[in-house]
């Protein structure tokens, strides 16, 4: 029997990016989009073109870049939104628009101040308008899971008549319970006129930890598209996690016997790592599928069982998600060719990366560490991509600390070609160093989040620092990696300053956190 495809609609670049601290600049979004194409997702929601110039530009760049997936931009039911979306996806091989309006009484009354009829009129007008320009129109009823069922069926019938080809049922607040959400899909398919001619889609949030369960219930009841994000990032508790839903469908083929996805599962782990490196949001160690412990067997009885026969405790093979146990690849004798070949093998897109600088960093790292791992290579490429263009360059740093003295930092930086030096004391070495850099930048900055993690194991491992900085109400995320974590911290801070400079220079606000729909 030919299996039916459940389309994977990835909204990492839109709903995922809306979560605080997950902001990405244009180059970073383009990198993620390239990876999503390797993952072979069916649809990429590249952004909300009308929300800012930066968002428009990143949707446009993604549309230009990818060949296979449909590229969508989100729009409210407003003419301006739809026009901007259509312009942004113009170059896509398969362009589309995703139109949404809230349908629950609570949203209609308190947010939109609209009657149900006005809501239908707005939705139908928007779909008909967009349909004049593009074939692929998805319609979403925001807060569908808390919307009156009959009204939901009525508005869906109307937008299908107006030309929508995919109907999305969002559980916007993460309120749904699997059996109810499944029953809603069944009801809608039985009731909505024209429902047999469209793709039904589920879009779940994880407020009660049920996003994946609700998505699977929707699939069991006829949904043939799931909207999700890498690592489950997204508003509040996040969206449906792409890797969890894909691997549940694959691992439980016995239950989902007539279902398949197009996802190249071996690209799951690289995608997870890339996103975490870009956003600085680390993957929880116990996260299903991609967490560090997902395939680690600690208990003696478990280890014994796995050694005797893997399937005693392993329901998935690490290789299936691209987790290569042999990650040691390069060392100090590896040349440029080996370095580039490994990047190609890993599927890392290094267009836009200063490869001369990246190779110099690789050699310096290989000199310090005996073993350079794949994660190190990803970090190097990220560093040399995220740093363009550079207004601020870290030239020199001297930080001292002892149990008897106040930590002190001296930092020298090049700012627009001019060398500047500052000294500062702080509560700790990182604090002192951040204060000195902030003085050089003459900026009033607030450090909202700081995290450090070791990229690989061992005391000579690279430390990866991620910092979220706030200036005038906008936050950007900076990353830096180095074998010395104070140096990594200074690099992360410098990276964030360059992102602010990029925003000031190019008006690229895509890397700035702002409220979404
Ligand atoms: O959660 C939601 O309702 C959304 C819509 C805009 C699809 O993200
Ligand atoms: Zn959402």
Short mmCIF file of C-alpha atoms in Angstrom, two decimals, residues 25-429:
data_model
loop_
_atom_site.label_atom_id
_atom_site.label_comp_id
_atom_site.label_asym_id
_atom_site.label_seq_id
_atom_site.Cartn_x
_atom_site.Cartn_y
_atom_site.Cartn_z
CA UNK A 25 19.77 37.97 11.75
CA UNK A 26 19.32 37.58 7.99
CA UNK A 27 22.51 35.58 7.40
CA UNK A 28 21.62 33.23 10.24
CA UNK A 29 18.10 32.70 8.88
CA UNK A 30 19.53 31.94 5.46
CA UNK A 31 21.83 29.34 7.03
CA UNK A 32 18.91 27.69 8.83
CA UNK A 33 16.87 27.69 5.61
CA UNK A 34 19.71 25.94 3.77
CA UNK A 35 19.74 23.31 6.48
CA UNK A 36 15.94 22.93 6.31
CA UNK A 37 16.27 22.19 2.63
CA UNK A 38 18.79 19.44 3.41
CA UNK A 39 16.37 18.11 5.99
CA UNK A 40 13.90 18.02 3.09
CA UNK A 41 10.99 19.70 4.83
CA UNK A 42 8.01 20.34 2.56
CA UNK A 43 7.24 23.91 3.58
CA UNK A 44 9.34 26.69 5.10
CA UNK A 45 7.56 29.55 6.79
CA UNK A 46 10.36 32.04 6.33
CA UNK A 47 8.93 34.93 8.33
CA UNK A 48 6.29 37.62 8.58
CA UNK A 49 7.32 39.93 5.73
CA UNK A 50 5.17 42.89 6.76
CA UNK A 51 6.46 42.98 10.31
CA UNK A 52 9.79 44.69 9.50
CA UNK A 53 12.23 45.44 6.69
CA UNK A 54 14.57 42.82 8.12
CA UNK A 55 11.86 40.17 8.10
CA UNK A 56 10.93 41.09 4.54
CA UNK A 57 14.55 40.78 3.44
CA UNK A 58 15.05 37.45 5.16
CA UNK A 59 11.90 35.98 3.57
CA UNK A 60 13.12 37.28 0.22
CA UNK A 61 16.59 35.77 0.69
CA UNK A 62 15.17 32.40 1.77
CA UNK A 63 12.77 32.41 -1.20
CA UNK A 64 15.71 33.07 -3.51
CA UNK A 65 17.86 30.37 -1.92
CA UNK A 66 15.81 27.21 -1.60
CA UNK A 67 14.55 25.10 -4.49
CA UNK A 68 12.42 22.25 -3.23
CA UNK A 69 10.29 23.47 -0.31
CA UNK A 70 7.32 25.78 -0.63
CA UNK A 71 8.28 29.15 0.89
CA UNK A 72 5.60 31.06 2.77
CA UNK A 73 5.29 34.39 4.48
CA UNK A 74 2.74 34.97 7.22
CA UNK A 75 0.10 37.69 6.73
CA UNK A 76 -2.79 39.13 8.61
CA UNK A 77 -5.97 39.70 6.58
CA UNK A 78 -4.70 43.13 5.57
CA UNK A 79 -3.93 44.23 2.04
CA UNK A 80 -0.50 45.62 3.01
CA UNK A 81 0.52 42.40 4.73
CA UNK A 82 -0.50 40.27 1.78
CA UNK A 83 1.21 42.53 -0.73
CA UNK A 84 4.47 42.49 1.24
CA UNK A 85 4.29 38.70 1.53
CA UNK A 86 3.69 38.26 -2.18
CA UNK A 87 6.63 40.55 -2.99
CA UNK A 88 8.89 38.74 -0.54
CA UNK A 89 8.24 35.24 -1.91
CA UNK A 90 8.25 36.36 -5.56
CA UNK A 91 11.53 34.59 -6.40
CA UNK A 92 10.58 31.29 -4.74
CA UNK A 93 10.24 28.24 -7.00
CA UNK A 94 7.10 27.42 -5.02
CA UNK A 95 5.77 30.61 -3.42
CA UNK A 96 2.83 30.86 -1.06
CA UNK A 97 1.09 33.04 1.49
CA UNK A 98 -0.11 32.02 4.93
CA UNK A 99 -3.10 34.11 5.98
CA UNK A 100 -4.44 34.01 9.51
CA UNK A 101 -7.11 35.58 11.65
CA UNK A 102 -8.24 34.73 15.17
CA UNK A 103 -11.63 33.01 15.36
CA UNK A 104 -12.36 32.29 19.03
CA UNK A 105 -14.93 34.51 20.74
CA UNK A 106 -12.37 35.51 23.31
CA UNK A 107 -10.03 36.85 20.59
CA UNK A 108 -12.84 38.35 18.50
CA UNK A 109 -14.32 40.22 21.44
CA UNK A 110 -11.21 41.33 23.32
CA UNK A 111 -8.47 41.52 20.69
CA UNK A 112 -10.01 42.14 17.29
CA UNK A 113 -13.29 43.74 18.45
CA UNK A 114 -15.04 42.08 15.51
CA UNK A 115 -18.22 40.10 15.03
CA UNK A 116 -18.06 36.56 13.67
CA UNK A 117 -19.47 37.77 10.34
CA UNK A 118 -16.82 40.51 10.10
CA UNK A 119 -14.18 37.86 10.78
CA UNK A 120 -15.50 35.67 7.94
CA UNK A 121 -15.66 38.67 5.60
CA UNK A 122 -12.06 39.66 6.40
CA UNK A 123 -10.80 36.09 5.90
CA UNK A 124 -12.63 35.56 2.62
CA UNK A 125 -11.55 38.95 1.29
CA UNK A 126 -7.91 38.21 2.16
CA UNK A 127 -7.87 34.74 0.60
CA UNK A 128 -9.60 35.96 -2.57
CA UNK A 129 -7.18 38.88 -2.83
CA UNK A 130 -4.08 36.69 -2.39
CA UNK A 131 -5.45 34.07 -4.78
CA UNK A 132 -5.37 36.62 -7.61
CA UNK A 133 -1.57 36.53 -7.38
CA UNK A 134 -0.64 33.12 -6.00
CA UNK A 135 -2.07 29.63 -6.09
CA UNK A 136 -0.73 28.36 -2.80
CA UNK A 137 -2.76 29.90 0.01
CA UNK A 138 -2.81 28.47 3.52
CA UNK A 139 -5.43 29.73 5.94
CA UNK A 140 -5.14 29.52 9.74
CA UNK A 141 -7.84 30.14 12.31
CA UNK A 142 -5.82 31.41 15.25
CA UNK A 143 -7.00 29.93 18.58
CA UNK A 144 -8.98 27.29 16.64
CA UNK A 145 -8.95 24.83 19.53
CA UNK A 146 -10.92 27.34 21.65
CA UNK A 147 -13.25 28.36 18.80
CA UNK A 148 -16.88 27.31 18.56
CA UNK A 149 -16.82 24.21 16.31
CA UNK A 150 -19.71 25.23 14.10
CA UNK A 151 -18.26 28.67 13.50
CA UNK A 152 -14.86 27.12 12.77
CA UNK A 153 -16.46 24.78 10.21
CA UNK A 154 -18.32 27.73 8.67
CA UNK A 155 -15.25 29.97 8.23
CA UNK A 156 -13.16 27.08 6.89
CA UNK A 157 -15.87 26.30 4.32
CA UNK A 158 -15.87 29.94 3.21
CA UNK A 159 -12.09 30.25 2.83
CA UNK A 160 -11.91 26.97 0.91
CA UNK A 161 -14.50 28.36 -1.49
CA UNK A 162 -12.34 31.50 -1.75
CA UNK A 163 -9.29 29.45 -2.78
CA UNK A 164 -7.35 28.25 0.31
CA UNK A 165 -5.61 24.95 -0.39
CA UNK A 166 -4.33 24.18 3.12
CA UNK A 167 -6.42 24.63 6.24
CA UNK A 168 -4.48 24.95 9.46
CA UNK A 169 -5.99 24.30 12.88
CA UNK A 170 -3.81 25.97 15.52
CA UNK A 171 -3.85 25.12 19.18
CA UNK A 172 -2.44 28.59 19.77
CA UNK A 173 -2.47 28.47 23.56
CA UNK A 174 -1.43 24.82 23.96
CA UNK A 175 -4.80 24.11 25.57
CA UNK A 176 -5.90 21.05 23.64
CA UNK A 177 -5.98 17.46 24.91
CA UNK A 178 -5.06 14.80 22.32
CA UNK A 179 -8.36 12.92 22.05
CA UNK A 180 -10.33 16.19 21.79
CA UNK A 181 -7.95 17.64 19.22
CA UNK A 182 -8.17 14.44 17.17
CA UNK A 183 -11.98 14.52 17.36
CA UNK A 184 -11.94 18.15 16.15
CA UNK A 185 -10.10 17.09 12.99
CA UNK A 186 -12.58 14.31 12.39
CA UNK A 187 -15.52 16.68 12.88
CA UNK A 188 -14.07 19.31 10.55
CA UNK A 189 -13.36 16.85 7.77
CA UNK A 190 -16.86 15.43 7.98
CA UNK A 191 -18.53 18.84 8.15
CA UNK A 192 -16.62 21.46 6.16
CA UNK A 193 -17.81 21.84 2.57
CA UNK A 194 -14.84 21.21 0.27
CA UNK A 195 -12.87 19.70 3.17
CA UNK A 196 -11.99 16.68 1.05
CA UNK A 197 -10.08 18.82 -1.45
CA UNK A 198 -7.65 20.53 0.93
CA UNK A 199 -4.72 19.52 3.14
CA UNK A 200 -5.58 19.63 6.85
CA UNK A 201 -2.80 20.89 9.04
CA UNK A 202 -2.09 20.89 12.80
CA UNK A 203 -0.16 23.68 14.54
CA UNK A 204 0.36 23.00 18.23
CA UNK A 205 1.97 24.84 21.12
CA UNK A 206 3.48 23.07 24.05
CA UNK A 207 2.11 24.88 27.11
CA UNK A 208 0.92 21.62 28.66
CA UNK A 209 3.69 19.52 27.13
CA UNK A 210 1.17 18.03 24.67
CA UNK A 211 2.18 19.59 21.35
CA UNK A 212 3.62 16.38 19.88
CA UNK A 213 0.81 14.22 21.28
CA UNK A 214 -1.80 16.60 19.86
CA UNK A 215 -0.07 16.65 16.47
CA UNK A 216 -0.02 12.84 16.37
CA UNK A 217 -3.71 12.73 17.33
CA UNK A 218 -4.42 15.12 14.46
CA UNK A 219 -2.51 12.87 12.05
CA UNK A 220 -4.45 9.82 13.23
CA UNK A 221 -7.58 11.79 12.38
CA UNK A 222 -6.64 12.90 8.90
CA UNK A 223 -4.19 15.81 9.26
CA UNK A 224 -1.59 15.55 6.50
CA UNK A 225 0.57 18.47 7.52
CA UNK A 226 2.23 19.22 10.84
CA UNK A 227 3.65 22.62 11.69
CA UNK A 228 6.72 22.40 13.86
CA UNK A 229 10.11 23.85 14.75
CA UNK A 230 13.62 22.49 15.20
CA UNK A 231 14.21 21.72 18.89
CA UNK A 232 10.58 22.72 19.51
CA UNK A 233 11.53 26.39 19.96
CA UNK A 234 8.71 28.92 19.86
CA UNK A 235 6.43 31.20 21.82
CA UNK A 236 6.30 30.44 25.56
CA UNK A 237 6.79 26.67 25.99
CA UNK A 238 7.44 26.29 22.28
CA UNK A 239 5.91 24.62 19.25
CA UNK A 240 5.66 20.98 18.22
CA UNK A 241 9.20 19.65 18.03
CA UNK A 242 10.04 18.59 14.47
CA UNK A 243 12.45 15.85 15.51
CA UNK A 244 10.03 14.33 18.00
CA UNK A 245 7.06 14.18 15.67
CA UNK A 246 9.14 12.88 12.74
CA UNK A 247 10.85 10.20 14.81
CA UNK A 248 7.58 9.16 16.47
CA UNK A 249 6.07 8.57 13.02
CA UNK A 250 9.15 6.69 11.87
CA UNK A 251 9.76 4.65 15.02
CA UNK A 252 6.10 3.67 15.41
CA UNK A 253 5.48 2.71 11.80
CA UNK A 254 3.38 -0.09 13.22
CA UNK A 255 0.85 2.46 14.53
CA UNK A 256 1.19 5.01 11.71
CA UNK A 257 1.24 2.27 9.10
CA UNK A 258 0.04 4.31 6.11
CA UNK A 259 2.13 7.41 6.88
CA UNK A 260 5.54 8.71 5.86
CA UNK A 261 7.38 12.05 5.86
CA UNK A 262 9.96 13.28 3.37
CA UNK A 263 12.43 14.21 6.11
CA UNK A 264 16.02 13.02 5.75
CA UNK A 265 16.29 11.98 9.39
CA UNK A 266 20.12 11.90 9.28
CA UNK A 267 19.94 15.71 9.06
CA UNK A 268 18.00 15.99 12.34
CA UNK A 269 20.97 16.18 14.68
CA UNK A 270 22.99 18.61 12.51
CA UNK A 271 19.88 20.82 12.27
CA UNK A 272 19.39 20.77 16.03
CA UNK A 273 23.04 21.64 16.65
CA UNK A 274 23.07 24.42 14.08
CA UNK A 275 19.98 26.09 15.52
CA UNK A 276 21.25 25.84 19.05
CA UNK A 277 24.58 27.37 18.02
CA UNK A 278 22.87 30.20 16.16
CA UNK A 279 20.33 31.12 18.82
CA UNK A 280 22.46 30.28 21.82
CA UNK A 281 19.52 28.32 23.22
CA UNK A 282 20.99 25.04 24.30
CA UNK A 283 19.14 21.78 23.90
CA UNK A 284 18.14 20.37 27.31
CA UNK A 285 20.22 17.28 28.01
CA UNK A 286 17.13 15.11 28.46
CA UNK A 287 15.35 16.46 25.36
CA UNK A 288 13.84 13.56 23.40
CA UNK A 289 15.74 12.59 20.23
CA UNK A 290 18.41 15.34 20.22
CA UNK A 291 19.36 15.86 23.88
CA UNK A 292 22.85 14.77 24.98
CA UNK A 293 21.36 11.97 27.08
CA UNK A 294 18.86 10.75 24.50
CA UNK A 295 21.10 7.82 23.57
CA UNK A 296 23.20 7.60 26.74
CA UNK A 297 22.74 4.48 28.82
CA UNK A 298 24.03 5.07 32.32
CA UNK A 299 22.50 2.41 34.55
CA UNK A 300 24.54 -0.79 34.72
CA UNK A 301 21.61 -3.03 33.83
CA UNK A 302 20.81 -0.87 30.80
CA UNK A 303 24.43 -0.80 29.63
CA UNK A 304 24.66 -4.52 30.00
CA UNK A 305 21.46 -4.99 28.01
CA UNK A 306 22.48 -2.62 25.21
CA UNK A 307 25.89 -4.27 24.89
CA UNK A 308 24.24 -7.68 24.58
CA UNK A 309 21.49 -6.55 22.23
CA UNK A 310 20.86 -2.90 21.30
CA UNK A 311 17.10 -3.19 21.03
CA UNK A 312 16.76 -4.09 24.73
CA UNK A 313 16.76 -0.38 25.58
CA UNK A 314 17.17 1.45 22.27
CA UNK A 315 14.07 2.19 20.20
CA UNK A 316 15.97 4.37 17.73
CA UNK A 317 19.47 4.12 16.35
CA UNK A 318 21.60 7.25 16.93
CA UNK A 319 22.82 7.04 13.32
CA UNK A 320 19.22 7.48 12.12
CA UNK A 321 19.23 11.07 13.35
CA UNK A 322 22.78 11.71 12.12
CA UNK A 323 24.46 11.25 15.46
CA UNK A 324 27.78 9.80 14.46
CA UNK A 325 29.49 8.16 17.42
CA UNK A 326 32.80 8.67 15.64
CA UNK A 327 32.81 12.46 15.71
CA UNK A 328 36.57 12.89 15.95
CA UNK A 329 37.56 14.03 12.53
CA UNK A 330 40.41 16.46 12.24
CA UNK A 331 43.64 17.35 13.99
CA UNK A 332 46.57 19.72 13.65
CA UNK A 333 47.92 17.92 10.60
CA UNK A 334 44.68 18.29 8.68
CA UNK A 335 44.91 20.68 5.78
CA UNK A 336 42.51 23.12 4.19
CA UNK A 337 41.21 20.45 1.82
CA UNK A 338 40.31 18.07 4.67
CA UNK A 339 38.72 20.96 6.56
CA UNK A 340 36.51 21.93 3.62
CA UNK A 341 35.68 18.32 2.74
CA UNK A 342 34.48 17.69 6.28
CA UNK A 343 32.29 20.80 6.18
CA UNK A 344 30.79 19.53 2.93
CA UNK A 345 30.26 16.09 4.43
CA UNK A 346 28.46 17.65 7.39
CA UNK A 347 26.32 19.62 4.97
CA UNK A 348 27.43 22.93 6.50
CA UNK A 349 26.67 25.84 4.21
CA UNK A 350 29.74 28.04 4.25
CA UNK A 351 28.74 30.49 1.54
CA UNK A 352 29.01 33.88 3.22
CA UNK A 353 31.73 32.58 5.53
CA UNK A 354 35.21 34.06 5.45
CA UNK A 355 36.94 30.72 4.80
CA UNK A 356 40.44 32.12 5.18
CA UNK A 357 39.64 33.30 8.67
CA UNK A 358 37.72 30.10 9.41
CA UNK A 359 40.71 27.98 8.42
CA UNK A 360 43.10 30.08 10.51
CA UNK A 361 40.77 29.59 13.50
CA UNK A 362 40.62 25.88 12.83
CA UNK A 363 44.43 25.60 12.77
CA UNK A 364 44.74 27.63 15.98
CA UNK A 365 42.19 25.38 17.64
CA UNK A 366 43.82 22.20 16.36
CA UNK A 367 47.12 23.43 17.81
CA UNK A 368 45.53 23.85 21.23
CA UNK A 369 43.33 20.75 21.23
CA UNK A 370 44.41 17.32 20.19
CA UNK A 371 41.07 16.54 18.61
CA UNK A 372 38.75 18.76 16.65
CA UNK A 373 35.15 17.53 16.56
CA UNK A 374 32.29 18.23 14.18
CA UNK A 375 30.68 20.51 16.78
CA UNK A 376 33.91 22.57 16.83
CA UNK A 377 33.76 22.97 13.07
CA UNK A 378 30.15 24.14 13.20
CA UNK A 379 31.12 26.68 15.88
CA UNK A 380 34.02 27.99 13.76
CA UNK A 381 31.87 28.45 10.67
CA UNK A 382 29.17 30.13 12.75
CA UNK A 383 31.73 32.49 14.24
CA UNK A 384 33.11 33.55 10.90
CA UNK A 385 29.69 33.95 9.34
CA UNK A 386 27.90 35.72 12.16
CA UNK A 387 30.72 38.25 12.49
CA UNK A 388 30.20 39.97 9.13
CA UNK A 389 30.24 42.98 8.94
CA UNK A 390 32.53 43.88 11.83
CA UNK A 391 32.52 47.34 13.32
CA UNK A 392 34.03 46.07 16.56
CA UNK A 393 37.06 43.81 16.67
CA UNK A 394 38.58 42.42 19.85
CA UNK A 395 42.35 42.97 19.72
CA UNK A 396 43.65 42.25 23.18
CA UNK A 397 42.41 41.31 26.61
CA UNK A 398 44.09 40.94 29.97
CA UNK A 399 41.94 39.78 32.87
CA UNK A 400 43.19 39.18 36.40
CA UNK A 401 41.51 37.66 39.39
CA UNK A 402 42.52 36.17 42.71
CA UNK A 403 40.84 35.35 46.02
CA UNK A 404 42.49 38.52 47.48
CA UNK A 405 41.78 41.08 44.75
CA UNK A 406 38.88 42.54 42.80
CA UNK A 407 38.74 41.06 39.28
CA UNK A 408 40.06 43.51 36.72
CA UNK A 409 40.02 43.62 32.92
CA UNK A 410 41.95 45.60 30.33
CA UNK A 411 40.47 45.35 26.85
CA UNK A 412 41.68 46.79 23.56
CA UNK A 413 39.33 46.88 20.57
CA UNK A 414 39.29 48.28 17.07
CA UNK A 415 36.13 50.33 16.52
CA UNK A 416 35.65 51.49 12.95
CA UNK A 417 39.40 51.17 12.47
CA UNK A 418 40.31 53.17 15.60
CA UNK A 419 42.08 51.39 18.45
CA UNK A 420 40.53 52.01 21.86
CA UNK A 421 41.43 50.65 25.28
CA UNK A 422 39.49 50.58 28.57
CA UNK A 423 39.91 49.16 32.07
CA UNK A 424 37.17 47.99 34.41
CA UNK A 425 36.68 46.07 37.62
CA UNK A 426 33.77 43.76 38.24
CA UNK A 427 32.18 41.11 40.42
CA UNK A 428 33.99 38.45 38.45
CA UNK A 429 36.27 38.19 35.44
#
